[in-house]
Structure formats: structure tokens, C-alpha cells
mmCIF file of C-alpha atoms in Angstrom:
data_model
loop_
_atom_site.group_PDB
_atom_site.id
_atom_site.type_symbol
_atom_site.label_atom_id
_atom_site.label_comp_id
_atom_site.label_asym_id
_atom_site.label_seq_id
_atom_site.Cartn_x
_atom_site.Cartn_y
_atom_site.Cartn_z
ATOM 1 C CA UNK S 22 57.682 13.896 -51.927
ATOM 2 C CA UNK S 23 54.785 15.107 -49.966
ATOM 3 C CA UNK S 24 51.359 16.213 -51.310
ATOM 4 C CA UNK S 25 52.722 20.061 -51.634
ATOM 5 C CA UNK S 26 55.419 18.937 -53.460
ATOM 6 C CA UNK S 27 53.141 16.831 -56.030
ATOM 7 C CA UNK S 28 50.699 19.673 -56.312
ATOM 8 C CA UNK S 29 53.427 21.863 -57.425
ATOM 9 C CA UNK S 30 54.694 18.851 -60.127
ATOM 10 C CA UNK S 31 51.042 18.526 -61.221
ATOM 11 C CA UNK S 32 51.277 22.737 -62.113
ATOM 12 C CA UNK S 33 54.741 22.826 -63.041
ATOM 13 C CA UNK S 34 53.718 19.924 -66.135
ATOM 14 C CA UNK S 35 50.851 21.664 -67.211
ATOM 15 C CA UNK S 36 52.646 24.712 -68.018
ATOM 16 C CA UNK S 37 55.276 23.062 -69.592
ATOM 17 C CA UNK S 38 53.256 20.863 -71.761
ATOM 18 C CA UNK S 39 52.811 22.736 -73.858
ATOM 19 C CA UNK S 40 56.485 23.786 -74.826
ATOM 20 C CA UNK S 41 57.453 20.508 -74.491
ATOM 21 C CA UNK S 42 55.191 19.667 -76.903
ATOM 22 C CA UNK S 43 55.473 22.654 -79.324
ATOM 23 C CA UNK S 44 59.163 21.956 -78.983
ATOM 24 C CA UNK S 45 59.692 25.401 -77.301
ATOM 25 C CA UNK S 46 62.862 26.328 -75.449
ATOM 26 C CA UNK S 47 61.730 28.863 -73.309
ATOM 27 C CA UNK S 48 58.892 28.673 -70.562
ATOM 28 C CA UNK S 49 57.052 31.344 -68.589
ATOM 29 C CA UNK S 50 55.839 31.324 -64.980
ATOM 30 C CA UNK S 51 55.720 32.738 -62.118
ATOM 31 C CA UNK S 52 54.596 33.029 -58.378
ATOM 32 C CA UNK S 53 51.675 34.784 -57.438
ATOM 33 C CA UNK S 54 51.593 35.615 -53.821
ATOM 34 C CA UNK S 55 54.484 36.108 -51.162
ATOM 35 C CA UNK S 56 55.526 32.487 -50.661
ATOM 36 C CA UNK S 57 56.475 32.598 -47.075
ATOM 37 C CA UNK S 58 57.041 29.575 -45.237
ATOM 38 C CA UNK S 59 53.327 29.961 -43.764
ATOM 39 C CA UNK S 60 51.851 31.445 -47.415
ATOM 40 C CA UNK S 61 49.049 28.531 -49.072
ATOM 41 C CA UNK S 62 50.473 26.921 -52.120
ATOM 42 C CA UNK S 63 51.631 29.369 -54.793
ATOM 43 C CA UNK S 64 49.355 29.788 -58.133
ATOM 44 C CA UNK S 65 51.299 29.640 -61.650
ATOM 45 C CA UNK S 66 50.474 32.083 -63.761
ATOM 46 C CA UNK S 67 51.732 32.443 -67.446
ATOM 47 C CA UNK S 68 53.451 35.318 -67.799
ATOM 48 C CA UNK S 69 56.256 37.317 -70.429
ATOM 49 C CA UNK S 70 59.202 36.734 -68.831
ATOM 50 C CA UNK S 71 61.726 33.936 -70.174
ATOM 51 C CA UNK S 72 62.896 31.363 -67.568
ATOM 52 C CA UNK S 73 65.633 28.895 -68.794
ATOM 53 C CA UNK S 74 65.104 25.487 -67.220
ATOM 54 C CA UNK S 75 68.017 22.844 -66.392
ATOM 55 C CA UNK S 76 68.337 20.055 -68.384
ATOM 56 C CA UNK S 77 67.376 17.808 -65.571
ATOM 57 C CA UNK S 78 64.157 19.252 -64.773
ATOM 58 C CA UNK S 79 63.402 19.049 -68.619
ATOM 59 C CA UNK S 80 63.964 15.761 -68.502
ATOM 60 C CA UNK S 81 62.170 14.843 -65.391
ATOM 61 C CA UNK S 82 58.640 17.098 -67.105
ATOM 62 C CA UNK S 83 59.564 15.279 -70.357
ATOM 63 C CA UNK S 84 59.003 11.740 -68.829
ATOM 64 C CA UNK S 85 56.257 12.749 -66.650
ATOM 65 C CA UNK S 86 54.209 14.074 -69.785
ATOM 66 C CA UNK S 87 55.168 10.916 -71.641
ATOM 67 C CA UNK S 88 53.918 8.620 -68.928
ATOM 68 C CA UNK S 89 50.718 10.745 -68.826
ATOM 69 C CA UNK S 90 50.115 10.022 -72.347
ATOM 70 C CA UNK S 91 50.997 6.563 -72.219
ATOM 71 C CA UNK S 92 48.527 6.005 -70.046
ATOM 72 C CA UNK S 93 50.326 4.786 -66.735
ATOM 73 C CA UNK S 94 49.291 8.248 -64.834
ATOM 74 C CA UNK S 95 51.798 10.145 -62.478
ATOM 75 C CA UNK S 96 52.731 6.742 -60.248
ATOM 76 C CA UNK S 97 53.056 7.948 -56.459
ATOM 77 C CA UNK S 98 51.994 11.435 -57.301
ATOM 78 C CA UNK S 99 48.814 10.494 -58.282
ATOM 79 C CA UNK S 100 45.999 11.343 -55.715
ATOM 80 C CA UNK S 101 43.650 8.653 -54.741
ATOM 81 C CA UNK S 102 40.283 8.140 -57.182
ATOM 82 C CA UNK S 103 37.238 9.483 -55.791
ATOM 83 C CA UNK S 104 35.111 6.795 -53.998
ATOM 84 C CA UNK S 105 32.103 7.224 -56.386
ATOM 85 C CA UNK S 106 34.286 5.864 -59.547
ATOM 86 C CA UNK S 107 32.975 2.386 -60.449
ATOM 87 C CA UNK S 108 35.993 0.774 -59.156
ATOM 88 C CA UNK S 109 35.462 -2.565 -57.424
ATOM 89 C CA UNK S 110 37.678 -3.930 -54.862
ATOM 90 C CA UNK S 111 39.429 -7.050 -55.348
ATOM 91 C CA UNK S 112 37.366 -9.173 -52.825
ATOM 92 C CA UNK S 113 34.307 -7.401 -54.474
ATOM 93 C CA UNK S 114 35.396 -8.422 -57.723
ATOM 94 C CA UNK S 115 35.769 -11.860 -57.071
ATOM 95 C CA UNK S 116 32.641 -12.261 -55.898
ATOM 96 C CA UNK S 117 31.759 -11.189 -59.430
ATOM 97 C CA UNK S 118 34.174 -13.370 -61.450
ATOM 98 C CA UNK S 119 33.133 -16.540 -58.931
ATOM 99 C CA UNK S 120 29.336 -15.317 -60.173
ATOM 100 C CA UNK S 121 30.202 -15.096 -63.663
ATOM 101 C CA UNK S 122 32.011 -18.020 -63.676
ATOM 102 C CA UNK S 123 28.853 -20.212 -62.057
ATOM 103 C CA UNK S 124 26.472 -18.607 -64.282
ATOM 104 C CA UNK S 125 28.133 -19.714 -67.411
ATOM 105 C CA UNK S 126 28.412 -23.152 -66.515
ATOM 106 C CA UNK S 127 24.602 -23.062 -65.508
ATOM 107 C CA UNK S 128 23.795 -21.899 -68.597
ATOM 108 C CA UNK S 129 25.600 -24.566 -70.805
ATOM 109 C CA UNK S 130 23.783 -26.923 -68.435
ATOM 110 C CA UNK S 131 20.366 -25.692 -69.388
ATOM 111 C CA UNK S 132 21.014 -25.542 -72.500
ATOM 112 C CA UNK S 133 22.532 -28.811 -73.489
ATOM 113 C CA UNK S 134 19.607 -30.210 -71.275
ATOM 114 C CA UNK S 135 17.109 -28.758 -73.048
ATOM 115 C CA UNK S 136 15.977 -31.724 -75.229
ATOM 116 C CA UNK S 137 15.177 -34.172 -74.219
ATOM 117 C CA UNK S 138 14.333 -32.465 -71.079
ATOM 118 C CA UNK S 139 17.098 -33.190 -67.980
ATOM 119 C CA UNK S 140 17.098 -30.009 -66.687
ATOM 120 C CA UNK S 141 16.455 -30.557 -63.201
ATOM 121 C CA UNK S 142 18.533 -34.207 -62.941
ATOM 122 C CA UNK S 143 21.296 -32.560 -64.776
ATOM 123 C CA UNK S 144 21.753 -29.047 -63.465
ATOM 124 C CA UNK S 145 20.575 -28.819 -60.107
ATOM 125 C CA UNK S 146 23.794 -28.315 -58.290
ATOM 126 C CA UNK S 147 24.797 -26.223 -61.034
ATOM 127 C CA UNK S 148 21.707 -24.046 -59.718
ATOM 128 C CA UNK S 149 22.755 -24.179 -55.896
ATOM 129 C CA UNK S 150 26.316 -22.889 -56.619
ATOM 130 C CA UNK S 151 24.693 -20.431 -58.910
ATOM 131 C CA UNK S 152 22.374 -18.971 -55.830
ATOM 132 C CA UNK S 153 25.196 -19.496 -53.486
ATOM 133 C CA UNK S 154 27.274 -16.960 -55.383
ATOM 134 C CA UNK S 155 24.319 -14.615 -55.959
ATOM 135 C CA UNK S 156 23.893 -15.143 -51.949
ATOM 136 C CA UNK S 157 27.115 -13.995 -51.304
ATOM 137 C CA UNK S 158 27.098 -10.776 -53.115
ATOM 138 C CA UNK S 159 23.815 -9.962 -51.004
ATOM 139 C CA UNK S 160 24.202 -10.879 -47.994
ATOM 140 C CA UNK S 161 26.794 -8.750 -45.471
ATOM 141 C CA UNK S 162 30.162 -10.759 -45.293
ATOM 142 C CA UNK S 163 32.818 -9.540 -43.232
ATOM 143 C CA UNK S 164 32.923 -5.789 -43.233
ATOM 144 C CA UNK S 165 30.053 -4.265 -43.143
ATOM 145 C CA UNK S 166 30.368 -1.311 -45.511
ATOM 146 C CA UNK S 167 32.444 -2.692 -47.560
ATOM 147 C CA UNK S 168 29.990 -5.791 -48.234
ATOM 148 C CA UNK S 169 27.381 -2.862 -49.007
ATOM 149 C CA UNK S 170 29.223 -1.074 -51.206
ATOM 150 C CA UNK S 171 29.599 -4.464 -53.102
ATOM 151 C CA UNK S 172 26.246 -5.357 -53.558
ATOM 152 C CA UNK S 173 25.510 -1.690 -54.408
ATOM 153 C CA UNK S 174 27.935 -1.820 -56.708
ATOM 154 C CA UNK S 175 27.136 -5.101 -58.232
ATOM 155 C CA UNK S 176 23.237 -4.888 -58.103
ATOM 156 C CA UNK S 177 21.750 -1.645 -58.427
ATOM 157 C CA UNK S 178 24.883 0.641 -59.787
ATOM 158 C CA UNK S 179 22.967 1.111 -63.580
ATOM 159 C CA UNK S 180 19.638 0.814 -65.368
ATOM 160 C CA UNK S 181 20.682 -3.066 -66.784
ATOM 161 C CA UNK S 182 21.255 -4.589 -63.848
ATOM 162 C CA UNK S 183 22.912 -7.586 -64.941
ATOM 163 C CA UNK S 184 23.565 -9.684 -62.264
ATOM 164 C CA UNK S 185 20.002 -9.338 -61.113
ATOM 165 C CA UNK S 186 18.849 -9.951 -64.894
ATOM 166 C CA UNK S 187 20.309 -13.183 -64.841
ATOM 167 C CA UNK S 188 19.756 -14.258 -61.150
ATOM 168 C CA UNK S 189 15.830 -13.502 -62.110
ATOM 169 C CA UNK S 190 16.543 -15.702 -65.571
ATOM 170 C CA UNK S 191 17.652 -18.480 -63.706
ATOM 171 C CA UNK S 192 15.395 -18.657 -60.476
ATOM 172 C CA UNK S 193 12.316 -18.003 -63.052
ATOM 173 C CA UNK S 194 13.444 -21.124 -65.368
ATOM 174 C CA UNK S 195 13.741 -23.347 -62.144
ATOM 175 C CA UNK S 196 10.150 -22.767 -61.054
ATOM 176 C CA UNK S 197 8.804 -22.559 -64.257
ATOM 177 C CA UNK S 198 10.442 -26.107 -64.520
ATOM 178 C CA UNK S 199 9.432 -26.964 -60.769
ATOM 179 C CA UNK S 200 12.526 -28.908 -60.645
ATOM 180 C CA UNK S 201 12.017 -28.679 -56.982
ATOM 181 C CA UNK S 202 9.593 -31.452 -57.339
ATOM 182 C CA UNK S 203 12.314 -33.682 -58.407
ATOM 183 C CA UNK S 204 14.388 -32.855 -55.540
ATOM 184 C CA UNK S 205 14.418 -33.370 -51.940
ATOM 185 C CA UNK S 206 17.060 -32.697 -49.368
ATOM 186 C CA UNK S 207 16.867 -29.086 -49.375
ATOM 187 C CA UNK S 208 16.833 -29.647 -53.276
ATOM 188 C CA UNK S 209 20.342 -31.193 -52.805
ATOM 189 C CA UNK S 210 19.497 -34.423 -54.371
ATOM 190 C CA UNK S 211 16.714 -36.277 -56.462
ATOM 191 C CA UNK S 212 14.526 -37.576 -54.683
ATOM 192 C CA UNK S 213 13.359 -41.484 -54.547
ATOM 193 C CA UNK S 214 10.531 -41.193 -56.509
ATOM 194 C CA UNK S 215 11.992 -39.523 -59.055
ATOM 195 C CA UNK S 216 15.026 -41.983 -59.097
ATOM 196 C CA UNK S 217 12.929 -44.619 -59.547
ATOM 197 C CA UNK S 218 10.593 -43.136 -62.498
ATOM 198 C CA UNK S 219 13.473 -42.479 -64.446
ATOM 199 C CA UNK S 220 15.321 -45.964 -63.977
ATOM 200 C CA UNK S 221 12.097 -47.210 -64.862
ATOM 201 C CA UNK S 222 11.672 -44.419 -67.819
ATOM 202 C CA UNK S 223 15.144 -45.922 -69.485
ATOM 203 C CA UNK S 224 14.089 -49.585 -69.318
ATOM 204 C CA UNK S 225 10.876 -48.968 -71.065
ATOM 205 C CA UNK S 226 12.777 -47.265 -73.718
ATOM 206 C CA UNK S 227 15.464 -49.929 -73.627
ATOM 207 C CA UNK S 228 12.519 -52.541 -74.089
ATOM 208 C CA UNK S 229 11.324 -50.675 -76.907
ATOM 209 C CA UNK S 230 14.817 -50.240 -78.659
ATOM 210 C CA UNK S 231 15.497 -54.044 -78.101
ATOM 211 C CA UNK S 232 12.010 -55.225 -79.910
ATOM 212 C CA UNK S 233 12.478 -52.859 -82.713
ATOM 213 C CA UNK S 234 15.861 -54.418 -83.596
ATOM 214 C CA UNK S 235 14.966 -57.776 -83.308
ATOM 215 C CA UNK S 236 12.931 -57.216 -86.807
ATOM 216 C CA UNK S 237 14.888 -54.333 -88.253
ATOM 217 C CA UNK S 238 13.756 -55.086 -92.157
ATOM 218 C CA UNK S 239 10.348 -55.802 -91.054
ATOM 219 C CA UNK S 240 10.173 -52.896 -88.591
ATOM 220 C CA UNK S 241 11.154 -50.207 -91.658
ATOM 221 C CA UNK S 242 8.835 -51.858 -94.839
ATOM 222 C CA UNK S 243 5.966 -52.891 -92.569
ATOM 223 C CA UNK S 244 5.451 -50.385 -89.515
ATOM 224 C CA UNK S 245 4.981 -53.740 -87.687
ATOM 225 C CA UNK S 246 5.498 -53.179 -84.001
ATOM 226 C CA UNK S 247 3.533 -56.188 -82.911
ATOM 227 C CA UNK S 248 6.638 -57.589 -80.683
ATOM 228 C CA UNK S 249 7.142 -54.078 -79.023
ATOM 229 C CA UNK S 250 3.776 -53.774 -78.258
ATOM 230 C CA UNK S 251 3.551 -57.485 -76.704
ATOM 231 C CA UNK S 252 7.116 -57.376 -74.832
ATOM 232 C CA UNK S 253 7.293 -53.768 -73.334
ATOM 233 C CA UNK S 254 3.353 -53.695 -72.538
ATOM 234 C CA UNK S 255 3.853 -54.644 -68.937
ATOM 235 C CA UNK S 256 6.917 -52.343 -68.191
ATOM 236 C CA UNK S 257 4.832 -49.771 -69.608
ATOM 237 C CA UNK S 258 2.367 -50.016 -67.547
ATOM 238 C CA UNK S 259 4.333 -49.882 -64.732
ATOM 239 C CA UNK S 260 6.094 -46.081 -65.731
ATOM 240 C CA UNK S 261 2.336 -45.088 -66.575
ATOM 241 C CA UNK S 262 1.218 -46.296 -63.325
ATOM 242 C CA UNK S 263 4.242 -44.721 -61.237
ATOM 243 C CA UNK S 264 3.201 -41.184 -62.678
ATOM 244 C CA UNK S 265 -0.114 -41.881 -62.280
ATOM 245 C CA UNK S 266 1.027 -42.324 -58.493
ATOM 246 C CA UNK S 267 3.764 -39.584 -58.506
ATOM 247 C CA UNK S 268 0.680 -37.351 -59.709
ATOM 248 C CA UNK S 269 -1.653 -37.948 -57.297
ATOM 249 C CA UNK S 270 1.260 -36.875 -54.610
ATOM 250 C CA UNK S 271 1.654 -33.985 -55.877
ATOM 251 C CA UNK S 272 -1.924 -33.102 -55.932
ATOM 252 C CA UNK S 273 -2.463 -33.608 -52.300
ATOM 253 C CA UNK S 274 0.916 -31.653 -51.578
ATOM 254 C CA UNK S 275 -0.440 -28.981 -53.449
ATOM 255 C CA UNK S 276 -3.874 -28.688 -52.297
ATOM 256 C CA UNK S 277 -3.813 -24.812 -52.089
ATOM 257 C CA UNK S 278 -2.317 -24.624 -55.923
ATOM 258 C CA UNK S 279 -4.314 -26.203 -58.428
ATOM 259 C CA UNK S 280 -2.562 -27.220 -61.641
ATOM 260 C CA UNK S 281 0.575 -27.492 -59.988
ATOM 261 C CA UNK S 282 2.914 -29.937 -62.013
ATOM 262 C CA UNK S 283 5.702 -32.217 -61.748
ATOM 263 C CA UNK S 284 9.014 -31.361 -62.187
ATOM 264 C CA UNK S 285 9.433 -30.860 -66.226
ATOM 265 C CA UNK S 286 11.879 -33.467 -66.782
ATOM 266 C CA UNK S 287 9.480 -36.369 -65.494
ATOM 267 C CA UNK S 288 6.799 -34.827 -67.035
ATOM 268 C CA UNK S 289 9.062 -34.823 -70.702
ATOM 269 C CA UNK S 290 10.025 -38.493 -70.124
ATOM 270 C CA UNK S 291 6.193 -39.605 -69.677
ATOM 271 C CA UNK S 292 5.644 -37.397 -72.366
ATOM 272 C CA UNK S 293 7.533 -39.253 -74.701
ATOM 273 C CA UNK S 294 6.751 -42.364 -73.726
ATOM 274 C CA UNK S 295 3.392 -42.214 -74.366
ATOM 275 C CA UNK S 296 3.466 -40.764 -77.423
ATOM 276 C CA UNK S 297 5.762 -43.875 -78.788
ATOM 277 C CA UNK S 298 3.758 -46.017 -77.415
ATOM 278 C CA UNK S 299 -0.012 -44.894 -78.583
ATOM 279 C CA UNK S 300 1.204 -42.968 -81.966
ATOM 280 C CA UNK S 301 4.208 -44.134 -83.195
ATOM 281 C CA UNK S 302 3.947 -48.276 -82.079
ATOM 282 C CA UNK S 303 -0.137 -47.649 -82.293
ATOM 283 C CA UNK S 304 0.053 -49.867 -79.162
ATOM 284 C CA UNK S 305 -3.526 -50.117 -77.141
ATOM 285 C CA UNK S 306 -4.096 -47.995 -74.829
ATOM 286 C CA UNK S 307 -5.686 -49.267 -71.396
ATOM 287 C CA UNK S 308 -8.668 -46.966 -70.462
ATOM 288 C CA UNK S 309 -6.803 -46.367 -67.252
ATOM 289 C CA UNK S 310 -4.161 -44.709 -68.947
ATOM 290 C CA UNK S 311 -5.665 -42.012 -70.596
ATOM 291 C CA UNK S 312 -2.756 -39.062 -71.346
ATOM 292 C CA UNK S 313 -3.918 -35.545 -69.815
ATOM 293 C CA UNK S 314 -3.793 -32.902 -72.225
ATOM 294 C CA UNK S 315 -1.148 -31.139 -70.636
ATOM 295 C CA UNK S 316 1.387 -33.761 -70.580
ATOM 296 C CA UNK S 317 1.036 -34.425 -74.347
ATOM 297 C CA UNK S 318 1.293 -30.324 -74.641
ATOM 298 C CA UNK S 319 3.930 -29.583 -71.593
ATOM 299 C CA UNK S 320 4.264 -25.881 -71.378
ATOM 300 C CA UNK S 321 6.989 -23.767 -73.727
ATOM 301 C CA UNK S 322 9.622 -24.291 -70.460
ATOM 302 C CA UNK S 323 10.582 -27.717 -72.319
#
């Protein structure tokens, strides 16, 4: 049926909605204007006179109205949505899903990560698919226009925002975590350094662990931690003097940015360390190995 013939369907149902739903057997319309084969589409116009329809074409405006209130709209007849509907395409909304999809997983990362602190050693390639996606809703793929229209549609189509919101959320917890200190390779990979600290980082806690068993009963009445203190001292000094060393690094790296700090999750693990070591064990402390005040208060990003 072509679009004439629809528009006439669309006029013929709305008059006869009403009957049909009144359960009326009588219907009124008629034809304004002189309907000649050049004429514009005739108008329908309620009027007095009594037109008897067929049963067929009942029928037929019976299950169009139902189909309208079901929901499921008038199948071919229906003319195409206006382009400013918020109606995504399917490659557009893919894009989203694939986003969504990454940005859950991200977030049960970070959060499961949170303490102790493995953020960055745990999560980062969590993070690159997670800008990957967010990359290709930005960037133009393919068509032009349409790849627009996505990112319009995704990115700045309301007040929220929401893809933005949590593209912001997660690029702000990765710098506020400077997990690209960790990383290296285009932040593809940890780096050496950081491999090493926390291989290092496990078998001082390891050490500790295995002295504090070896006198269980005296460990818990006593507080004695005279054996951890004596065994672990000289692997301990060797994690305090690799981020002693890591530090420094960093400092000349950093020249122009004072205060700039290792990634959080070495900074967590010295963290720790230190405070079983001095407080808990009451182990000495070599002058050399005096803890900065930030470490033993890392920022809130922990």
C-alpha cells in the first residue's frame, strides 16, 4: 500500500475508534473536496449521515485499533520516527553496551582492590579496555555522521551525562592513584621496579608470618617478637632501601612537580610494612629509615 493509501488508513481508524470502541454500529464521514484523480488527499470530516461498513473493513479497523493499543504500532504503515527521537542505532548501541560492559568490570576491580591497595597491579588492563571503549565512542569510526551522531548521542544528549560521569570517575581515580608510575610500556605492563618491590614486599611479609608462628603461644601472652625482629631485619632493609631508591627516581623524573608520588599500591605496601615493623613488632628502626609523613598518612585515594 503506498503512503496515500496509509494516510487514508491512519484517518479512516481515527474516526472509527471511537464506534468501535463505544460499540456503535453506524459511522459518519465524508469527503471534503472533489477527489479527482489530481485533487490532494481528501480530509474526513464527521458528519450526520449513516454509512454502513462491510464486515471486512470492520474487521480490518478492529485489529488495527487493537494492535495500536497493544502497543506494536501500525507495522508497515507506520511512518519512519523523526531523527531527533533518542533512538540509537545498533552499531551505536553497541558501542554503549561494550562501554557498559568494561566499566562494570573496572569497577569490581577497584573495588575489590581497594584494601589492601592493588589497584594499579590488579586493574590496569581493566583501565585500558575501559578508555579503549570510551575512545571509540569519540573518535570518528567509519561513517562520518553517523559516528557523530553517536557520540552526540552518547555524550552530550542530557544534563547527566553519564558516560562522561564515569569516564571522568575513572581517569580521576587512576591519577589520583598515579598508577602510571607502576607501569611502563605505554602503561601496558608493570614495570621492573615495581615487579621487584612487590616480590620483595611479599617475602618480607612471608618472613614475618614465618617468625610469628614459630612461637605462636609465646607470640599471643608475651608480645615477644624478638625472632621477627632478628630474622626479617635484613630483608627489611632491603624493601626500605628499594623505595628509598624507587623514591629518589621519581623525584628526578618529576623535577617540575614537587610532591609527586609513587604509584598508591607501592606506596600502601611500604606503608604497611613499616608500620608492622616499628609499631606492631616495636622492631628498631635504623636512622636511615625514617618513614615520611605521607607514607604513614597516604592520601584518602587508598
Amino acid at each position: 500500500m503506498g503512503s496515500r493509501g496509509a494516510l487514508l488508513w491512519r484517518q479512516l481508524l481515527l474516526a472509527l475508534l471511537p464506534g468501535l470502541c463505544l460499540g456503535q454500529d453506524h459511522f459518519f464521514f465524508a469527503a471534503a473536496g472533489g477527489g479527482g484523480p489530481g485533487s490532494p488527499a481528501p480530509a474526513l470530516e464527521v458528519v450526520r449521515r449513516p454509512v454502513v461498513l462491510s464486515e471486512q473493513q470492520v474487521l480490518e479497523a478492529q485489529d488495527l485499533s487493537l494492535s495500536l493499543l497493544r502497543g506494536q504500532g501500525l507495522g508497515p504503515l507506520t511512518l519512519p520516527l523523526p531523527p531527533d527521537l533518542p533512538e540509537l542505532e545498533p552499531e551505536c548501541r553497541e558501542l554503549l553496551l561494550d562501554f557498559a560492559n568494561s566499566s562494570a568490570e573496572l569497577t569490581g576491580c577497584l573495588v575489590r582492590s581497594a584494601r589492601p591497595v592493588r589497584l594499579c597491579q590488579n586493574c590496569f588492563q581493566l583501565f585500558q579496555q575501559v578508555t579503549g571503549k570510551m575512545d571509540n565512542i569519540s573518535r570518528a569510526v567509519g561513517n562520518m555522521s553517523e559516528s557523530h551522531n553517536c557520540a552526540k548521542s552518547l555524550l552530550m544528549s542530557d544534563r547527566m551525562q553519564i558516560v562522561v560521569i564515569l569516564s571522568q570517575f575513572f581517569n580521576t581515580t587512576w591519577q589520583e592513584a598515579n598508577c602510571a608510575n607502576c607501569l611502563t610500556n605505554n602503561s601496558e605492563e608493570l614495570s621492573n621496579s615495581t615487579i621487584k618491590f612487590l616480590d620483595l614486599f611479599n617475602n618480607t611479609l612471608t618472613c614475618f608470618e614465618n617468625n610469628i608462628q614459630g612461637d605462636l603461644i609465646s607470640f599471643l601472652q608475651q608480645r615477644n617478637y624478638t625472632e621477627v625482629c632478628k630474622n626479617c631485619q635484613e630483608i627489611y632493609k632491603n624493601l626500605s632501601s628499594l623505595y628509598s631508591e624507587m623514591q629518589k627516581l621519581n623525584e628526578l623524573k618529576n623535577k617540575a612537580e614537587p610532591g609527586t608520588h609513587l604509584c598508591i599500591d607501592v606506596e600502601d605496601a611500604m606503608n604497611i610494612t613499616r608500620k608492622l615493623w616499628s609499631r606492631t613488632f616495636n622492631c628498631s628502626v635504623p636512622c636511615s629509615d625514617t618513614v615520611p609523613l605521607n607514607v604513614l598518612n597516604p592520601a584518602p585515594v587508598s
